[in-house]
XYZ file of C-alpha atoms in Angstrom:
201
model
C 3.122 32.640 59.307
C 1.838 34.463 56.246
C 1.359 38.117 55.546
C 0.196 39.810 58.757
C -1.563 42.441 56.714
C -3.724 39.733 55.079
C -4.557 38.092 58.409
C -8.319 37.983 58.929
C -9.037 39.091 55.369
C -9.928 35.940 53.358
C -10.608 37.883 50.190
C -7.071 39.278 50.088
C -5.464 35.905 50.959
C -6.962 34.068 47.939
C -5.714 34.435 44.348
C -7.955 36.753 42.392
C -10.393 35.657 39.664
C -8.131 37.390 37.166
C -5.265 35.089 38.173
C -7.384 31.984 37.516
C -8.540 33.415 34.211
C -4.941 34.020 33.142
C -3.955 30.413 33.942
C -6.994 29.069 32.101
C -6.138 31.168 29.056
C -2.524 29.896 29.027
C -3.744 26.303 29.282
C -6.175 26.868 26.409
C -3.425 28.345 24.242
C -1.165 25.357 24.977
C -4.004 22.918 24.275
C -4.899 24.618 20.988
C -1.251 24.563 19.921
C -0.994 20.837 20.706
C -4.168 20.104 18.717
C -2.911 22.137 15.770
C 0.395 20.258 15.822
C -1.397 16.899 15.946
C -3.664 17.868 13.039
C -0.760 18.990 10.853
C 0.232 16.286 8.319
C 3.545 14.636 9.108
C 6.269 15.502 6.626
C 7.340 12.072 5.372
C 10.180 13.612 3.375
C 12.052 13.737 6.690
C 12.072 9.915 6.821
C 14.783 7.717 5.256
C 14.336 7.465 1.486
C 14.607 4.555 -0.952
C 14.544 4.558 -4.784
C 11.680 2.043 -4.802
C 9.517 3.996 -2.352
C 7.614 7.102 -3.420
C 5.524 9.483 -1.316
C 2.226 9.869 -3.191
C 0.424 12.185 -0.787
C -0.623 12.695 2.798
C -0.306 9.284 4.514
C 0.110 7.540 1.152
C 3.120 5.782 -0.380
C 3.862 3.724 -3.468
C 6.373 0.864 -3.656
C 7.723 -0.774 -6.806
C 9.534 -4.086 -6.470
C 11.500 -5.199 -9.521
C 14.306 -7.597 -10.397
C 17.077 -5.278 -9.210
C 15.337 -3.742 -6.182
C 17.630 -3.632 -3.158
C 15.246 -5.450 -0.841
C 17.634 -5.427 2.115
C 17.686 -1.629 2.378
C 13.983 -1.358 1.498
C 13.156 -3.620 4.436
C 15.277 -1.383 6.676
C 13.617 1.842 5.501
C 9.987 0.714 5.353
C 9.304 0.402 9.122
C 10.004 4.136 9.536
C 6.763 4.834 7.631
C 4.560 2.546 9.721
C 3.111 5.240 11.996
C 2.402 7.677 9.165
C 0.854 5.652 6.324
C -2.745 4.532 5.811
C -2.715 4.053 2.029
C -0.277 1.887 0.076
C 0.056 1.089 -3.622
C 2.476 -1.691 -4.539
C 3.612 -2.897 -7.956
C 5.653 -6.077 -8.334
C 7.477 -7.024 -11.533
C 10.050 -9.754 -11.050
C 11.249 -12.437 -13.493
C 9.412 -15.704 -13.968
C 10.964 -18.083 -11.382
C 12.261 -20.653 -13.892
C 14.294 -17.921 -15.624
C 16.433 -17.389 -12.513
C 18.743 -19.521 -10.390
C 17.008 -21.375 -7.567
C 19.104 -19.501 -5.004
C 17.863 -16.121 -6.270
C 14.257 -17.288 -6.269
C 14.500 -18.555 -2.683
C 16.272 -15.401 -1.492
C 13.630 -13.147 -3.062
C 10.861 -15.242 -1.496
C 12.428 -14.870 1.949
C 12.723 -11.103 1.471
C 9.076 -10.929 0.422
C 8.017 -12.860 3.522
C 9.696 -10.157 5.596
C 8.136 -7.447 3.415
C 4.609 -8.741 4.039
C 5.318 -9.113 7.762
C 6.311 -5.434 7.880
C 3.319 -4.063 5.974
C 1.034 -6.240 8.093
C 1.960 -3.950 11.008
C 0.855 -0.806 9.155
C -2.557 0.629 10.030
C -3.518 0.830 6.377
C -7.082 1.316 5.223
C -6.284 0.902 1.514
C -3.765 -1.559 0.086
C -3.645 -1.955 -3.692
C -1.221 -4.456 -5.224
C -0.627 -4.848 -8.954
C 1.431 -7.634 -10.516
C 3.018 -6.749 -13.848
C 3.385 -9.869 -16.014
C 5.563 -10.242 -19.104
C 3.072 -12.803 -20.434
C -0.100 -14.393 -19.112
C 1.984 -16.494 -16.749
C 0.900 -17.647 -13.280
C 4.402 -18.342 -11.845
C 5.142 -14.617 -12.183
C 2.153 -13.983 -9.889
C 3.454 -16.089 -7.013
C 4.957 -13.295 -4.921
C 1.445 -11.896 -4.467
C 0.548 -14.968 -2.397
C 1.821 -13.247 0.750
C -1.365 -11.162 0.752
C -3.252 -14.241 1.928
C -1.311 -14.098 5.189
C -2.226 -10.514 6.119
C -4.425 -10.054 9.176
C -6.725 -7.658 7.299
C -8.460 -8.724 4.121
C -9.513 -5.349 2.713
C -6.731 -5.320 0.120
C -7.129 -5.362 -3.664
C -4.993 -7.419 -6.042
C -4.822 -6.903 -9.800
C -2.515 -7.900 -12.621
C -1.726 -6.488 -16.029
C 0.108 -8.108 -18.932
C 2.842 -6.482 -21.031
C 1.288 -5.089 -24.178
C -2.019 -4.517 -22.399
C -0.864 -1.854 -19.946
C -3.710 -0.245 -18.048
C -5.977 -3.252 -18.535
C -6.072 -4.304 -14.886
C -7.616 -7.685 -14.069
C -8.907 -8.068 -10.519
C -7.979 -11.216 -8.596
C -10.508 -12.465 -6.037
C -10.412 -15.376 -3.604
C -12.614 -17.448 -5.902
C -10.963 -16.623 -9.217
C -8.558 -19.110 -10.806
C -5.493 -17.091 -9.803
C -6.945 -16.416 -6.351
C -7.407 -20.109 -5.575
C -3.935 -20.934 -6.840
C -2.313 -18.103 -4.878
C -4.009 -19.324 -1.706
C -2.329 -22.677 -2.296
C 1.040 -21.032 -2.988
C 0.764 -19.165 0.312
C 0.311 -22.447 2.187
C 3.094 -24.324 0.399
C 5.719 -21.610 -0.144
C 5.095 -18.834 2.376
C 4.233 -20.973 5.398
C 6.819 -23.693 4.799
C 10.580 -23.306 4.884
C 12.242 -23.277 1.441
C 13.896 -26.520 0.413
C 17.423 -26.029 -0.917
C 19.462 -28.736 -2.556
C 22.511 -29.948 -0.649
C 24.791 -28.125 -3.083
C 22.965 -24.806 -2.608
C 22.730 -25.242 1.156
C 26.512 -25.420 1.574
């Protein structure tokens, strides 16, 4: 039935302007707090760590893949960074394929296929990849071929040779290495690896 004392007095029955102003102020405070939280850089040190993954700055990570890198755990950790990273720097230094057993070469290739599939999901704006070569040796470049399968093409690939550290050579689609890597992507990254019967058992 309402307050009988307010009956017939519309001004007293309505909430006051001060009440509305108070609600508006509370909503503004909450909105400002939400915006401030969204603008604050995410602390990536709270994410799972890996010896081969380094936080370089706000939304930026570096990854170094070498002969003894535990790729299994790296592939488990990496997806946790997907929502927070826009810049990636990757260095790859693995042995020349003919210096390792075929089984190791195939296993590393399969891990790298998964690696590229994961970073393809990142919303990166900068992706720099450097291949470190023991000699001027194309087979040691092959793991970079996965770049040709990424949905975005605004990545940069370079290589440097031992003894000439810091002398980075850019690889483009139309360079000798670029054309060869495009072929490697089609033959080794798109096709299933062929194991001998002995290795397949």
